[in-house]
Short mmCIF file of C-alpha atoms in Angstrom, two decimals:
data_model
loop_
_atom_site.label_atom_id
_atom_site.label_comp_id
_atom_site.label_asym_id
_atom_site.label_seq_id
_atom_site.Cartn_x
_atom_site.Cartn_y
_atom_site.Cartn_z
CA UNK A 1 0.00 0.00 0.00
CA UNK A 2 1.88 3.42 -0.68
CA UNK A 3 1.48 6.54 0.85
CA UNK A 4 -1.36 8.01 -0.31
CA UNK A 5 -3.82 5.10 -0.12
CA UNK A 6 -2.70 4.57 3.72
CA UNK A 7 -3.19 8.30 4.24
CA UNK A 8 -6.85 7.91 2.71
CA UNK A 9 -7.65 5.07 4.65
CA UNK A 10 -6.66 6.15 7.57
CA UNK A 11 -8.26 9.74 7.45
CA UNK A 12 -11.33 7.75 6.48
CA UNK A 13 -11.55 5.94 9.63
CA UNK A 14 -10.78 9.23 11.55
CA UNK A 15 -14.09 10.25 10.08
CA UNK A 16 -16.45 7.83 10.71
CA UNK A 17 -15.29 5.94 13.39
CA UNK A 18 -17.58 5.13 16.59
CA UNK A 19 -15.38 6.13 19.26
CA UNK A 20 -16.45 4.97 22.97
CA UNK A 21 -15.77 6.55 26.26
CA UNK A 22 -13.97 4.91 29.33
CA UNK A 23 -16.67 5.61 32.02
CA UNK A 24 -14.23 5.37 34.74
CA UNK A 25 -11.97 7.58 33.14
CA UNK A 26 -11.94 11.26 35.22
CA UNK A 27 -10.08 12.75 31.97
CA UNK A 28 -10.60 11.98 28.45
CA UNK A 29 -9.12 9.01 27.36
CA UNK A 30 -7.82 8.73 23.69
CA UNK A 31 -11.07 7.10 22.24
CA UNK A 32 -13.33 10.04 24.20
CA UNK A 33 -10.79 12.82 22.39
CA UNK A 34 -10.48 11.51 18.99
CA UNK A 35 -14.42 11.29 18.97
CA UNK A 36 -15.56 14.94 19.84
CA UNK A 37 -12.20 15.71 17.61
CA UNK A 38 -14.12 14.01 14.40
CA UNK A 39 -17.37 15.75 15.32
CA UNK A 40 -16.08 18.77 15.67
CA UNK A 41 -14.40 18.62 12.23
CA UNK A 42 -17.68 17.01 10.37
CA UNK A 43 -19.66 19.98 11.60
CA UNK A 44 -16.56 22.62 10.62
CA UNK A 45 -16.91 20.50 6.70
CA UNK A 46 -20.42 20.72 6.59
CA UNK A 47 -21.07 24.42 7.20
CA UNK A 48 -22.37 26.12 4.37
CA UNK A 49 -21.74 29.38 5.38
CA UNK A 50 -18.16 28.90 5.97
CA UNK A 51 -15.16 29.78 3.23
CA UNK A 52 -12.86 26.75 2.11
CA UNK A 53 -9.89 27.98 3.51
CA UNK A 54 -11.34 29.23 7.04
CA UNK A 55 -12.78 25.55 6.87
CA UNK A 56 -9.50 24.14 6.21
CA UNK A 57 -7.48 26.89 9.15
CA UNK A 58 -10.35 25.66 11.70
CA UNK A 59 -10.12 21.93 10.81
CA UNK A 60 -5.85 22.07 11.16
CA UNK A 61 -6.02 23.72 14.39
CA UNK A 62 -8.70 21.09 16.06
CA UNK A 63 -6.74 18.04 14.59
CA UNK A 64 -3.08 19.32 15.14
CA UNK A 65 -3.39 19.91 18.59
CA UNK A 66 -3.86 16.39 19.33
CA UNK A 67 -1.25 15.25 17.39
CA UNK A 68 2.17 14.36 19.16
CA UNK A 69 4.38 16.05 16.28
CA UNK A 70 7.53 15.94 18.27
CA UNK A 71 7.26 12.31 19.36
CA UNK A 72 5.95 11.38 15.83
CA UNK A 73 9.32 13.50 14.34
CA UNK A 74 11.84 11.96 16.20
CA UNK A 75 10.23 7.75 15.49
CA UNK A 76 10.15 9.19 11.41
CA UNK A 77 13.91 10.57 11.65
CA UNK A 78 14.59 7.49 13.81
CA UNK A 79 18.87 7.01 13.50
CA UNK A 80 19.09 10.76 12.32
CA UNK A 81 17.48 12.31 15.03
CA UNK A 82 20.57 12.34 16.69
CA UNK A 83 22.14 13.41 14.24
CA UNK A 84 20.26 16.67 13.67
CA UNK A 85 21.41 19.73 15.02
CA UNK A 86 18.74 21.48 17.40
CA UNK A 87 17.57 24.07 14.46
CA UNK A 88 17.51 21.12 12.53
CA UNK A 89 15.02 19.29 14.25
CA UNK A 90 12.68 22.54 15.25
CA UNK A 91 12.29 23.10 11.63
CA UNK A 92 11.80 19.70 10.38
CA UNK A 93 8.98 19.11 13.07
CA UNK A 94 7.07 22.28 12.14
CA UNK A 95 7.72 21.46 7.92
CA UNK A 96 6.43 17.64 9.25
CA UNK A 97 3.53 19.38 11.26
CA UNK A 98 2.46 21.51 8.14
CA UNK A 99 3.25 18.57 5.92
CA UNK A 100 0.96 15.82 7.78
CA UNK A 101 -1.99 18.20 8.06
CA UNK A 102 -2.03 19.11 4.20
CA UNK A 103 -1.76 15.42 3.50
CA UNK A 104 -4.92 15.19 6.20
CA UNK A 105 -7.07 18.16 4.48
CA UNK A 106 -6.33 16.46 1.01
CA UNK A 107 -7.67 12.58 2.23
CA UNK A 108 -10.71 14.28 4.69
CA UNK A 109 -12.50 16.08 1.76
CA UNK A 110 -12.67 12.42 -0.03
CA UNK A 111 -15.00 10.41 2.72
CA UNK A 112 -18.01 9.11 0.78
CA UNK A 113 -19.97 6.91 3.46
CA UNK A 114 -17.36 4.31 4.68
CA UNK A 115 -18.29 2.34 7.53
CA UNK A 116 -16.11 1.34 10.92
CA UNK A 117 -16.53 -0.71 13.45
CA UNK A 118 -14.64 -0.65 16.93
CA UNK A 119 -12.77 -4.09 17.90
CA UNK A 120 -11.24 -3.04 21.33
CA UNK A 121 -9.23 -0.41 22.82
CA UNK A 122 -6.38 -1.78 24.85
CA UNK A 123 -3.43 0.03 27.26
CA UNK A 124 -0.25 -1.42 26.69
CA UNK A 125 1.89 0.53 29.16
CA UNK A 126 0.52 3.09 31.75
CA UNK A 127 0.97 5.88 29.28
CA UNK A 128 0.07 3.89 25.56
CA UNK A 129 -2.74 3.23 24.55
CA UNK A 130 -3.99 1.20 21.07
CA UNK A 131 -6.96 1.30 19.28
CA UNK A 132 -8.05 -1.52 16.80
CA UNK A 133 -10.60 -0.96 14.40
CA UNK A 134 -11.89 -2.12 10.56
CA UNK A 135 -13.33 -0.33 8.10
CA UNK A 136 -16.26 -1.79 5.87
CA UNK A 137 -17.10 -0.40 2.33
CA UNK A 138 -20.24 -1.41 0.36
CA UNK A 139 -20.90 -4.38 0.56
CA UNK A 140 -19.25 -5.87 3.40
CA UNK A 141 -16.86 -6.88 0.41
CA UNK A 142 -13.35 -4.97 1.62
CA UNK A 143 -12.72 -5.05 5.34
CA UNK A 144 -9.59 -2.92 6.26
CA UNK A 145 -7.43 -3.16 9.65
CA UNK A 146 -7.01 0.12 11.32
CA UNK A 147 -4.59 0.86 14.33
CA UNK A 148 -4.60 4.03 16.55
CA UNK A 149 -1.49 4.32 19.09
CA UNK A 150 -2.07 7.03 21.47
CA UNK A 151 0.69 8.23 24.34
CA UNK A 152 -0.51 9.97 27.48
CA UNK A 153 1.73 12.77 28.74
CA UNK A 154 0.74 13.66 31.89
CA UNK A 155 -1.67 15.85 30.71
CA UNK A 156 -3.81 14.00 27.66
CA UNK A 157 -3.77 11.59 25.15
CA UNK A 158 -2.27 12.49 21.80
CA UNK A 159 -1.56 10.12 18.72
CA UNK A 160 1.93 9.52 17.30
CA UNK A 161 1.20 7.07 15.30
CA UNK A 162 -1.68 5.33 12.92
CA UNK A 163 -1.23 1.41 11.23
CA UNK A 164 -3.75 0.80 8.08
CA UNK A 165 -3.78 -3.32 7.25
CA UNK A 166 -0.48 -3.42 10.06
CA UNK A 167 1.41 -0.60 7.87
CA UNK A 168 2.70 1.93 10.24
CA UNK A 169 2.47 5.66 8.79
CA UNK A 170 5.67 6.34 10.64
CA UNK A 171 7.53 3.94 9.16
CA UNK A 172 6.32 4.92 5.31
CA UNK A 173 7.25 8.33 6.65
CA UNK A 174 10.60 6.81 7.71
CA UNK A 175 11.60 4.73 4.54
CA UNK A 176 10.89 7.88 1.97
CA UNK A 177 12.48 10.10 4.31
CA UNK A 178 16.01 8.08 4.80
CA UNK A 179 16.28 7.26 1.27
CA UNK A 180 16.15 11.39 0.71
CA UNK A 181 19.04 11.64 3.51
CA UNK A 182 21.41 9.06 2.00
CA UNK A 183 21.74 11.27 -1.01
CA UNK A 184 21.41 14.52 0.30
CA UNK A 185 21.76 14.97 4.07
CA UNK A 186 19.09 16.16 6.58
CA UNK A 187 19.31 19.80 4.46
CA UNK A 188 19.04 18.12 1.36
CA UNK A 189 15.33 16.20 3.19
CA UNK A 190 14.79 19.93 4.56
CA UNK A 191 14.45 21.44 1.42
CA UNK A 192 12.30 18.69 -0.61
CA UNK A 193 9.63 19.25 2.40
CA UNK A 194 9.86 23.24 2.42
CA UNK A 195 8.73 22.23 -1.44
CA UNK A 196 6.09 20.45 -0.60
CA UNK A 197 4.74 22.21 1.53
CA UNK A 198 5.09 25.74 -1.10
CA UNK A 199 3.55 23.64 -3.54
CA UNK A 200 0.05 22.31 -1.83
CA UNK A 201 -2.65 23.83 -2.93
#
């Protein structure tokens, strides 16, 4: 599966799916945020009176803020994290940040009535979480694997990384990203992201 299918598939299944709530929870658990985080950014695409690009600014600031971009960085660098310099790695995590969310606003405008269904929700550690999930399309006739792993940081639960049929995003991120390195540095994967990111549209 390459990039952009796994990016589809998994921004479908950030749409639709049925997130439940951990009763005994006293703060929201990762299920309870990444539900009222997809309702809040159905009702942001569905309002008529609202411009495209004010649509797009509101729906990258509710689904950013849950995202764990450093954490997420440094497991996509992987080996070269260490070997960035400090400036290096601030502005690869905000050109990852920007990059990740335009990839998000691109696959989110696509959902066309895909179903999911919740398998279980389990903690692996005191602070990770994972989410299992499949999504159905018409039919019943393609069923999809879907994989949420959430971190808790003392504060809340935010996602760092997302599996689609046991493919981790991070590690597609990680593959394209080294290959760039070998043959032109971290500057050299610096600059191919500040052009992406000049040319979304």
């Amino acid at each position: 599966m390459n990039r952009r299918l796994l990016f589809y598939t998994l921004f479908l299944a950030l749409l639709v799916f049925p997130w439940q709530v951990r009763a005994e929870d006293t703060a929201p658990g990762p299920d309870r945020i990444v539900r009222d985080v997809v309702n809040n950014v159905l009702q942001v695409l569905d309002n008529p009176d609202m411009e495209l690009k004010h649509k797009r600014f509101v729906v990258y600031g509710l689904v950013g803020k849950h995202i764990d971009f450093v954490e997420m960085s440094r497991r996509v660098l992987a080996v070269y994290w260490k070997q960035a310099t400090d400036q290096q790695k601030i502005h690869f995590i905000n050109l990852f940040e920007q990059n990740l969310l335009n990839d998000y606003w691109v696959r989110v405008r696509q959902y066309s009535g895909e179903r999911v269904k919740y398998i279980s929700t389990s903690y692996d550690q005191m602070n990770h979480a994972t989410v299992d999930t499949v999504i159905e399309r018409e039919n019943n006739e393609v069923v999809i694997p879907v994989t949420y792993r959430m971190k808790y940081n003392g504060v809340e639960w935010l996602a760092y990384d997302f599996l689609v049929e046991n493919l981790s995003l991070v590690q597609n991120y990680n593959r394209e990203y080294a290959a760039i390195i070998k043959n032109g540095g971290i500057d050299g994967l610096l600059q191919h992201m500040e052009r992406q990111a000049r040319n979304f549209e």
